[in-house]
Every structure is written in C-alpha cells, then in structure tokens.
PDB file of C-alpha atoms in Angstrom:
ATOM      1  CA  UNK A   1      24.966 117.706 120.916  1.00 86.00           C
ATOM      2  CA  UNK A   2      28.073 117.047 122.992  1.00 92.00           C
ATOM      3  CA  UNK A   3      31.702 116.389 122.162  1.00 94.00           C
ATOM      4  CA  UNK A   4      34.033 113.708 123.493  1.00 93.00           C
ATOM      5  CA  UNK A   5      37.634 114.864 123.655  1.00 95.00           C
ATOM      6  CA  UNK A   6      40.787 113.637 125.332  1.00 94.00           C
ATOM      7  CA  UNK A   7      39.730 114.456 128.891  1.00 91.00           C
ATOM      8  CA  UNK A   8      36.456 112.526 128.557  1.00 94.00           C
ATOM      9  CA  UNK A   9      38.257 109.420 127.257  1.00 94.00           C
ATOM     10  CA  UNK A  10      40.001 108.936 130.611  1.00 91.00           C
ATOM     11  CA  UNK A  11      36.657 109.042 132.422  1.00 91.00           C
ATOM     12  CA  UNK A  12      35.030 106.661 129.924  1.00 89.00           C
ATOM     13  CA  UNK A  13      37.884 104.153 130.256  1.00 87.00           C
ATOM     14  CA  UNK A  14      37.703 104.246 134.050  1.00 87.00           C
ATOM     15  CA  UNK A  15      33.930 103.790 133.977  1.00 85.00           C
ATOM     16  CA  UNK A  16      34.256 100.900 131.502  1.00 82.00           C
ATOM     17  CA  UNK A  17      36.744  99.117 133.742  1.00 80.00           C
ATOM     18  CA  UNK A  18      34.486  99.494 136.791  1.00 80.00           C
ATOM     19  CA  UNK A  19      31.143  98.741 135.134  1.00 78.00           C
ATOM     20  CA  UNK A  20      32.525  96.003 132.904  1.00 71.00           C
ATOM     21  CA  UNK A  21      34.057  94.229 135.903  1.00 64.00           C
ATOM     22  CA  UNK A  22      36.657  92.690 133.585  1.00 57.00           C
ATOM     23  CA  UNK A  23      34.113  91.047 131.275  1.00 64.00           C
ATOM     24  CA  UNK A  24      35.423  92.866 128.216  1.00 63.00           C
ATOM     25  CA  UNK A  25      39.048  92.878 129.228  1.00 68.00           C
ATOM     26  CA  UNK A  26      41.281  95.782 130.130  1.00 73.00           C
ATOM     27  CA  UNK A  27      40.110  98.985 128.380  1.00 80.00           C
ATOM     28  CA  UNK A  28      43.696 100.293 128.139  1.00 82.00           C
ATOM     29  CA  UNK A  29      44.258  99.401 124.480  1.00 78.00           C
ATOM     30  CA  UNK A  30      40.848 100.778 123.474  1.00 80.00           C
ATOM     31  CA  UNK A  31      41.658 103.956 125.364  1.00 88.00           C
ATOM     32  CA  UNK A  32      44.895 104.342 123.400  1.00 87.00           C
ATOM     33  CA  UNK A  33      43.029 103.809 120.112  1.00 83.00           C
ATOM     34  CA  UNK A  34      40.446 106.438 121.104  1.00 88.00           C
ATOM     35  CA  UNK A  35      43.140 108.926 122.134  1.00 93.00           C
ATOM     36  CA  UNK A  36      44.922 108.442 118.807  1.00 89.00           C
ATOM     37  CA  UNK A  37      41.697 108.908 116.850  1.00 87.00           C
ATOM     38  CA  UNK A  38      40.761 112.110 118.701  1.00 93.00           C
ATOM     39  CA  UNK A  39      44.269 113.504 118.276  1.00 94.00           C
ATOM     40  CA  UNK A  40      44.165 112.795 114.547  1.00 90.00           C
ATOM     41  CA  UNK A  41      40.539 113.625 113.724  1.00 89.00           C
ATOM     42  CA  UNK A  42      39.302 115.831 116.555  1.00 94.00           C
ATOM     43  CA  UNK A  43      36.568 115.302 119.140  1.00 95.00           C
ATOM     44  CA  UNK A  44      33.709 112.874 118.559  1.00 93.00           C
ATOM     45  CA  UNK A  45      30.222 114.380 118.291  1.00 93.00           C
ATOM     46  CA  UNK A  46      27.496 112.707 120.342  1.00 92.00           C
ATOM     47  CA  UNK A  47      23.954 113.251 119.144  1.00 95.00           C
ATOM     48  CA  UNK A  48      20.781 113.019 121.163  1.00 94.00           C
ATOM     49  CA  UNK A  49      18.155 110.772 119.551  1.00 93.00           C
ATOM     50  CA  UNK A  50      15.926 113.756 118.789  1.00 95.00           C
ATOM     51  CA  UNK A  51      18.800 115.387 116.871  1.00 96.00           C
ATOM     52  CA  UNK A  52      18.802 112.557 114.300  1.00 96.00           C
ATOM     53  CA  UNK A  53      16.358 112.972 111.404  1.00 97.00           C
ATOM     54  CA  UNK A  54      13.691 110.249 111.185  1.00 96.00           C
ATOM     55  CA  UNK A  55      14.898 109.199 107.738  1.00 96.00           C
ATOM     56  CA  UNK A  56      18.630 109.262 108.574  1.00 97.00           C
ATOM     57  CA  UNK A  57      20.810 106.304 107.666  1.00 97.00           C
ATOM     58  CA  UNK A  58      22.384 105.264 110.968  1.00 97.00           C
ATOM     59  CA  UNK A  59      25.006 102.524 110.851  1.00 95.00           C
ATOM     60  CA  UNK A  60      25.465 100.237 113.855  1.00 93.00           C
ATOM     61  CA  UNK A  61      29.122  99.424 114.453  1.00 87.00           C
ATOM     62  CA  UNK A  62      31.004  97.261 116.946  1.00 80.00           C
ATOM     63  CA  UNK A  63      34.326  95.583 117.566  1.00 72.00           C
ATOM     64  CA  UNK A  64      33.901  91.935 118.459  1.00 71.00           C
ATOM     65  CA  UNK A  65      36.214  89.680 120.385  1.00 68.00           C
ATOM     66  CA  UNK A  66      38.807  90.267 123.057  1.00 67.00           C
ATOM     67  CA  UNK A  67      40.408  93.725 123.016  1.00 65.00           C
ATOM     68  CA  UNK A  68      43.804  92.199 123.830  1.00 67.00           C
ATOM     69  CA  UNK A  69      44.195  91.118 120.194  1.00 71.00           C
ATOM     70  CA  UNK A  70      44.586  94.810 119.300  1.00 65.00           C
ATOM     71  CA  UNK A  71      48.059  94.524 120.816  1.00 66.00           C
ATOM     72  CA  UNK A  72      48.964  92.072 118.051  1.00 73.00           C
ATOM     73  CA  UNK A  73      46.785  93.234 115.161  1.00 71.00           C
ATOM     74  CA  UNK A  74      45.854  96.885 115.322  1.00 69.00           C
ATOM     75  CA  UNK A  75      43.047  98.698 113.572  1.00 70.00           C
ATOM     76  CA  UNK A  76      44.126  99.781 110.095  1.00 71.00           C
ATOM     77  CA  UNK A  77      44.076 103.337 108.902  1.00 73.00           C
ATOM     78  CA  UNK A  78      41.153 103.085 106.490  1.00 82.00           C
ATOM     79  CA  UNK A  79      38.794 100.323 107.726  1.00 83.00           C
ATOM     80  CA  UNK A  80      36.081 102.589 109.067  1.00 83.00           C
ATOM     81  CA  UNK A  81      36.264 104.993 106.117  1.00 88.00           C
ATOM     82  CA  UNK A  82      35.986 102.060 103.696  1.00 91.00           C
ATOM     83  CA  UNK A  83      33.028 100.672 105.611  1.00 90.00           C
ATOM     84  CA  UNK A  84      31.315 104.076 105.598  1.00 93.00           C
ATOM     85  CA  UNK A  85      31.799 104.379 101.832  1.00 96.00           C
ATOM     86  CA  UNK A  86      30.608 100.821 101.114  1.00 96.00           C
ATOM     87  CA  UNK A  87      27.425 101.182 103.174  1.00 96.00           C
ATOM     88  CA  UNK A  88      26.686 104.629 101.705  1.00 97.00           C
ATOM     89  CA  UNK A  89      27.120 103.261  98.192  1.00 98.00           C
ATOM     90  CA  UNK A  90      24.963 100.199  98.924  1.00 98.00           C
ATOM     91  CA  UNK A  91      22.055 102.292 100.201  1.00 97.00           C
ATOM     92  CA  UNK A  92      22.555 105.113  97.693  1.00 98.00           C
ATOM     93  CA  UNK A  93      22.894 107.819 100.339  1.00 97.00           C
ATOM     94  CA  UNK A  94      25.415 108.899 102.929  1.00 97.00           C
ATOM     95  CA  UNK A  95      25.563 107.415 106.391  1.00 97.00           C
ATOM     96  CA  UNK A  96      24.386 110.140 108.781  1.00 97.00           C
ATOM     97  CA  UNK A  97      25.855 108.662 111.963  1.00 95.00           C
ATOM     98  CA  UNK A  98      27.477 105.626 113.514  1.00 92.00           C
ATOM     99  CA  UNK A  99      25.760 103.956 116.460  1.00 92.00           C
ATOM    100  CA  UNK A 100      27.956 101.914 118.832  1.00 85.00           C
ATOM    101  CA  UNK A 101      26.534  98.483 119.548  1.00 81.00           C
ATOM    102  CA  UNK A 102      28.531  97.893 122.712  1.00 70.00           C
ATOM    103  CA  UNK A 103      29.705 100.058 125.576  1.00 58.00           C
TER     104      UNK A 103
END
C-alpha cells in the first residue's frame, strides 16, 4: 500500500503531459482538482492487486471527454460520493475500491 499526496501529484502531472504527448489535453486542470481533493480529504491510498480481496467490489471510474471543459463546468462536491452510494446499494454491499480506467 502506498499513498499519493501533494508532492506526488506534481510528478504525476508532469509524467502525464510527457507520456500523453498532448492527446488528453493539458493536465493542469486535473492537477488542480487532485490537489484540492487531497487537501480536503487527505492522501489517496494505492493498493497492490494482491491487497484486494478476491470477492471485493471494485468500481471502475473514469472522466470522459476533454479536460478543458472542467474550466467551464467543474466537478461537483458530491458526484463521486453519490456514485459510490448508488453502486453499493445496487449490489447490496460496499464498494471496496475505485479503479481508474484511464491514466
């Protein structure tokens, strides 16, 4: 298990801009969203695959479309919490982890 905090976000954003070669747009806005989330909620826990129980409910999650739209329409305060609760209720058990579907 590892944690992603504020210092790691800078490295991730730089790597995304180099490896993405502009295909996903400028990672600046996403970096600001990540910084805000870590400041508000604390570091993100990364799990190794062998740390996830075989019967765990893992929820894939992604943001689709150009990141530049986040400058006009930002992520709301409760979208991810609402999604977590809806999926947990649908399956009758809590989501164990989120799994990003894109880099």
